[in-house]
């Protein structure tokens, strides 16, 4: 679908005499920004309890209150790659080097202290949601770029 849309987009720009590299870079950057926005919005933020409780090595139960902790490290970790030309195509993307990010996105198994699987946590799939949103926005971004080129050329 996107390949066919892109071929039509390229043909329309060639008719208008546009700088194809500049236009492709603008569309790829726009798609990346849409994907980033949706991915960040859908990334969960942990809220941690304000009571800490544990048993010491001597068997004493210890409980105390801490200030409410709000997470957000994973959400803040999403970064955008610059658009670049690789061969004949323009590409860009997102990345997040938070250590546990892949497990939140894809899901993971839960194991007990003996290493036995006792459950599964379903993945949030926020990156895939962002990519899907970018794909849905490709056609409007193509149209917007064609309009920009027409206005610039006095059409």
mmCIF file of C-alpha atoms in Angstrom:
data_model
loop_
_atom_site.group_PDB
_atom_site.id
_atom_site.type_symbol
_atom_site.label_atom_id
_atom_site.label_comp_id
_atom_site.label_asym_id
_atom_site.label_seq_id
_atom_site.Cartn_x
_atom_site.Cartn_y
_atom_site.Cartn_z
ATOM 1 C CA UNK A 1 0.000 0.000 0.000
ATOM 2 C CA UNK A 2 2.656 2.517 1.026
ATOM 3 C CA UNK A 3 4.814 1.609 -1.982
ATOM 4 C CA UNK A 4 1.939 2.381 -4.373
ATOM 5 C CA UNK A 5 1.141 5.626 -2.521
ATOM 6 C CA UNK A 6 4.787 6.621 -2.694
ATOM 7 C CA UNK A 7 4.963 5.954 -6.442
ATOM 8 C CA UNK A 8 1.935 8.203 -7.001
ATOM 9 C CA UNK A 9 3.420 10.833 -4.675
ATOM 10 C CA UNK A 10 6.741 10.771 -6.547
ATOM 11 C CA UNK A 11 5.023 11.029 -9.936
ATOM 12 C CA UNK A 12 2.990 14.038 -8.770
ATOM 13 C CA UNK A 13 6.114 15.777 -7.468
ATOM 14 C CA UNK A 14 8.037 15.087 -10.679
ATOM 15 C CA UNK A 15 5.240 16.750 -12.664
ATOM 16 C CA UNK A 16 5.601 19.815 -10.452
ATOM 17 C CA UNK A 17 9.391 19.898 -10.827
ATOM 18 C CA UNK A 18 9.994 19.535 -7.085
ATOM 19 C CA UNK A 19 13.218 18.620 -5.310
ATOM 20 C CA UNK A 20 12.388 14.956 -4.651
ATOM 21 C CA UNK A 21 15.011 14.464 -1.961
ATOM 22 C CA UNK A 22 13.784 17.457 0.023
ATOM 23 C CA UNK A 23 10.161 16.348 -0.258
ATOM 24 C CA UNK A 24 10.924 12.738 0.674
ATOM 25 C CA UNK A 25 12.933 13.904 3.679
ATOM 26 C CA UNK A 26 10.018 16.103 4.825
ATOM 27 C CA UNK A 27 7.500 13.255 4.567
ATOM 28 C CA UNK A 28 9.777 10.733 6.330
ATOM 29 C CA UNK A 29 10.439 13.243 9.105
ATOM 30 C CA UNK A 30 6.715 13.903 9.457
ATOM 31 C CA UNK A 31 5.963 10.190 9.699
ATOM 32 C CA UNK A 32 8.700 9.760 12.297
ATOM 33 C CA UNK A 33 7.282 12.623 14.369
ATOM 34 C CA UNK A 34 3.794 11.084 14.291
ATOM 35 C CA UNK A 35 5.216 7.702 15.349
ATOM 36 C CA UNK A 36 7.194 9.352 18.163
ATOM 37 C CA UNK A 37 4.191 11.255 19.465
ATOM 38 C CA UNK A 38 1.894 8.222 19.550
ATOM 39 C CA UNK A 39 4.575 5.933 20.990
ATOM 40 C CA UNK A 40 5.415 8.323 23.826
ATOM 41 C CA UNK A 41 1.727 8.887 24.601
ATOM 42 C CA UNK A 42 1.117 5.120 24.818
ATOM 43 C CA UNK A 43 4.201 4.293 26.896
ATOM 44 C CA UNK A 44 3.105 3.417 30.436
ATOM 45 C CA UNK A 45 4.481 5.235 33.468
ATOM 46 C CA UNK A 46 4.912 3.290 36.684
ATOM 47 C CA UNK A 47 3.501 4.489 39.982
ATOM 48 C CA UNK A 48 5.227 2.952 42.953
ATOM 49 C CA UNK A 49 3.777 2.397 46.443
ATOM 50 C CA UNK A 50 4.551 4.795 49.281
ATOM 51 C CA UNK A 51 5.027 1.988 51.821
ATOM 52 C CA UNK A 52 8.115 -0.198 51.863
ATOM 53 C CA UNK A 53 8.013 -3.436 53.818
ATOM 54 C CA UNK A 54 10.524 -6.269 54.103
ATOM 55 C CA UNK A 55 11.935 -8.865 56.485
ATOM 56 C CA UNK A 56 15.567 -8.509 57.551
ATOM 57 C CA UNK A 57 18.015 -11.421 57.678
ATOM 58 C CA UNK A 58 17.400 -11.647 61.440
ATOM 59 C CA UNK A 59 13.655 -12.119 60.832
ATOM 60 C CA UNK A 60 12.560 -8.641 61.910
ATOM 61 C CA UNK A 61 9.664 -7.082 59.923
ATOM 62 C CA UNK A 62 10.528 -3.521 58.815
ATOM 63 C CA UNK A 63 7.923 -1.117 57.383
ATOM 64 C CA UNK A 64 8.253 2.586 56.599
ATOM 65 C CA UNK A 65 6.728 5.265 54.385
ATOM 66 C CA UNK A 66 8.472 7.034 51.516
ATOM 67 C CA UNK A 67 7.235 9.823 49.307
ATOM 68 C CA UNK A 68 5.105 8.646 46.377
ATOM 69 C CA UNK A 69 7.351 7.781 43.471
ATOM 70 C CA UNK A 70 6.339 8.399 39.892
ATOM 71 C CA UNK A 71 8.226 6.662 37.086
ATOM 72 C CA UNK A 72 8.656 7.913 33.537
ATOM 73 C CA UNK A 73 12.213 6.903 32.658
ATOM 74 C CA UNK A 74 11.010 4.648 29.847
ATOM 75 C CA UNK A 75 8.625 7.278 28.450
ATOM 76 C CA UNK A 76 11.341 9.959 28.487
ATOM 77 C CA UNK A 77 13.771 7.534 26.822
ATOM 78 C CA UNK A 78 12.187 7.650 23.341
ATOM 79 C CA UNK A 79 14.531 9.423 20.897
ATOM 80 C CA UNK A 80 14.203 10.199 17.192
ATOM 81 C CA UNK A 81 16.781 9.324 14.571
ATOM 82 C CA UNK A 82 17.526 11.973 11.975
ATOM 83 C CA UNK A 83 16.227 11.332 8.490
ATOM 84 C CA UNK A 84 19.023 10.160 6.212
ATOM 85 C CA UNK A 85 19.335 8.890 2.705
ATOM 86 C CA UNK A 86 20.447 5.287 2.406
ATOM 87 C CA UNK A 87 20.968 4.349 -1.202
ATOM 88 C CA UNK A 88 17.929 5.710 -3.025
ATOM 89 C CA UNK A 89 15.579 5.830 -0.042
ATOM 90 C CA UNK A 90 15.120 8.109 2.946
ATOM 91 C CA UNK A 91 14.762 6.551 6.371
ATOM 92 C CA UNK A 92 14.336 7.610 9.959
ATOM 93 C CA UNK A 93 13.173 5.973 13.151
ATOM 94 C CA UNK A 94 12.785 5.830 16.901
ATOM 95 C CA UNK A 95 14.846 4.171 19.561
ATOM 96 C CA UNK A 96 14.807 3.698 23.307
ATOM 97 C CA UNK A 97 17.787 2.226 25.107
ATOM 98 C CA UNK A 98 16.003 1.737 28.426
ATOM 99 C CA UNK A 99 17.135 -1.688 29.569
ATOM 100 C CA UNK A 100 13.673 -3.141 30.231
ATOM 101 C CA UNK A 101 11.882 -1.449 27.321
ATOM 102 C CA UNK A 102 11.729 -4.478 25.060
ATOM 103 C CA UNK A 103 9.972 -6.457 27.810
ATOM 104 C CA UNK A 104 7.335 -3.768 28.338
ATOM 105 C CA UNK A 105 6.726 -3.456 24.593
ATOM 106 C CA UNK A 106 6.783 -7.171 23.694
ATOM 107 C CA UNK A 107 5.674 -8.795 26.953
ATOM 108 C CA UNK A 108 7.539 -11.233 29.145
ATOM 109 C CA UNK A 109 7.143 -14.323 31.276
ATOM 110 C CA UNK A 110 6.977 -14.200 35.074
ATOM 111 C CA UNK A 111 9.105 -16.691 36.989
ATOM 112 C CA UNK A 112 9.166 -17.625 40.667
ATOM 113 C CA UNK A 113 12.329 -17.875 42.772
ATOM 114 C CA UNK A 114 12.866 -21.440 41.524
ATOM 115 C CA UNK A 115 12.918 -20.301 37.893
ATOM 116 C CA UNK A 116 9.542 -21.838 37.062
ATOM 117 C CA UNK A 117 7.272 -19.854 34.782
ATOM 118 C CA UNK A 118 4.160 -18.842 36.701
ATOM 119 C CA UNK A 119 2.583 -16.373 34.297
ATOM 120 C CA UNK A 120 2.942 -13.999 31.392
ATOM 121 C CA UNK A 121 2.670 -10.209 31.181
ATOM 122 C CA UNK A 122 1.201 -9.074 27.873
ATOM 123 C CA UNK A 123 3.199 -6.447 25.979
ATOM 124 C CA UNK A 124 1.945 -2.875 25.579
ATOM 125 C CA UNK A 125 2.953 -2.699 21.876
ATOM 126 C CA UNK A 126 3.324 1.097 22.017
ATOM 127 C CA UNK A 127 6.037 1.136 19.335
ATOM 128 C CA UNK A 128 3.832 -0.806 16.919
ATOM 129 C CA UNK A 129 0.956 1.587 17.664
ATOM 130 C CA UNK A 130 3.228 4.495 16.747
ATOM 131 C CA UNK A 131 4.339 2.839 13.517
ATOM 132 C CA UNK A 132 0.735 2.100 12.550
ATOM 133 C CA UNK A 133 -0.224 5.732 13.203
ATOM 134 C CA UNK A 134 2.660 6.919 11.005
ATOM 135 C CA UNK A 135 1.532 4.625 8.180
ATOM 136 C CA UNK A 136 -2.025 5.954 8.442
ATOM 137 C CA UNK A 137 -0.670 9.513 8.202
ATOM 138 C CA UNK A 138 1.504 8.872 5.139
ATOM 139 C CA UNK A 139 -1.150 9.809 2.584
ATOM 140 C CA UNK A 140 -2.144 13.085 4.325
ATOM 141 C CA UNK A 141 1.567 13.943 4.640
ATOM 142 C CA UNK A 142 2.026 13.240 0.900
ATOM 143 C CA UNK A 143 -0.898 15.538 0.061
ATOM 144 C CA UNK A 144 0.418 18.227 2.388
ATOM 145 C CA UNK A 145 3.843 18.110 0.721
ATOM 146 C CA UNK A 146 2.327 18.312 -2.767
ATOM 147 C CA UNK A 147 0.313 21.367 -1.658
ATOM 148 C CA UNK A 148 3.490 22.933 -0.231
ATOM 149 C CA UNK A 149 5.372 22.365 -3.493
ATOM 150 C CA UNK A 150 2.477 23.801 -5.531
ATOM 151 C CA UNK A 151 2.350 26.937 -3.364
ATOM 152 C CA UNK A 152 6.110 27.340 -3.562
ATOM 153 C CA UNK A 153 6.024 26.996 -7.344
ATOM 154 C CA UNK A 154 3.088 29.367 -7.752
ATOM 155 C CA UNK A 155 0.601 26.738 -8.942
#
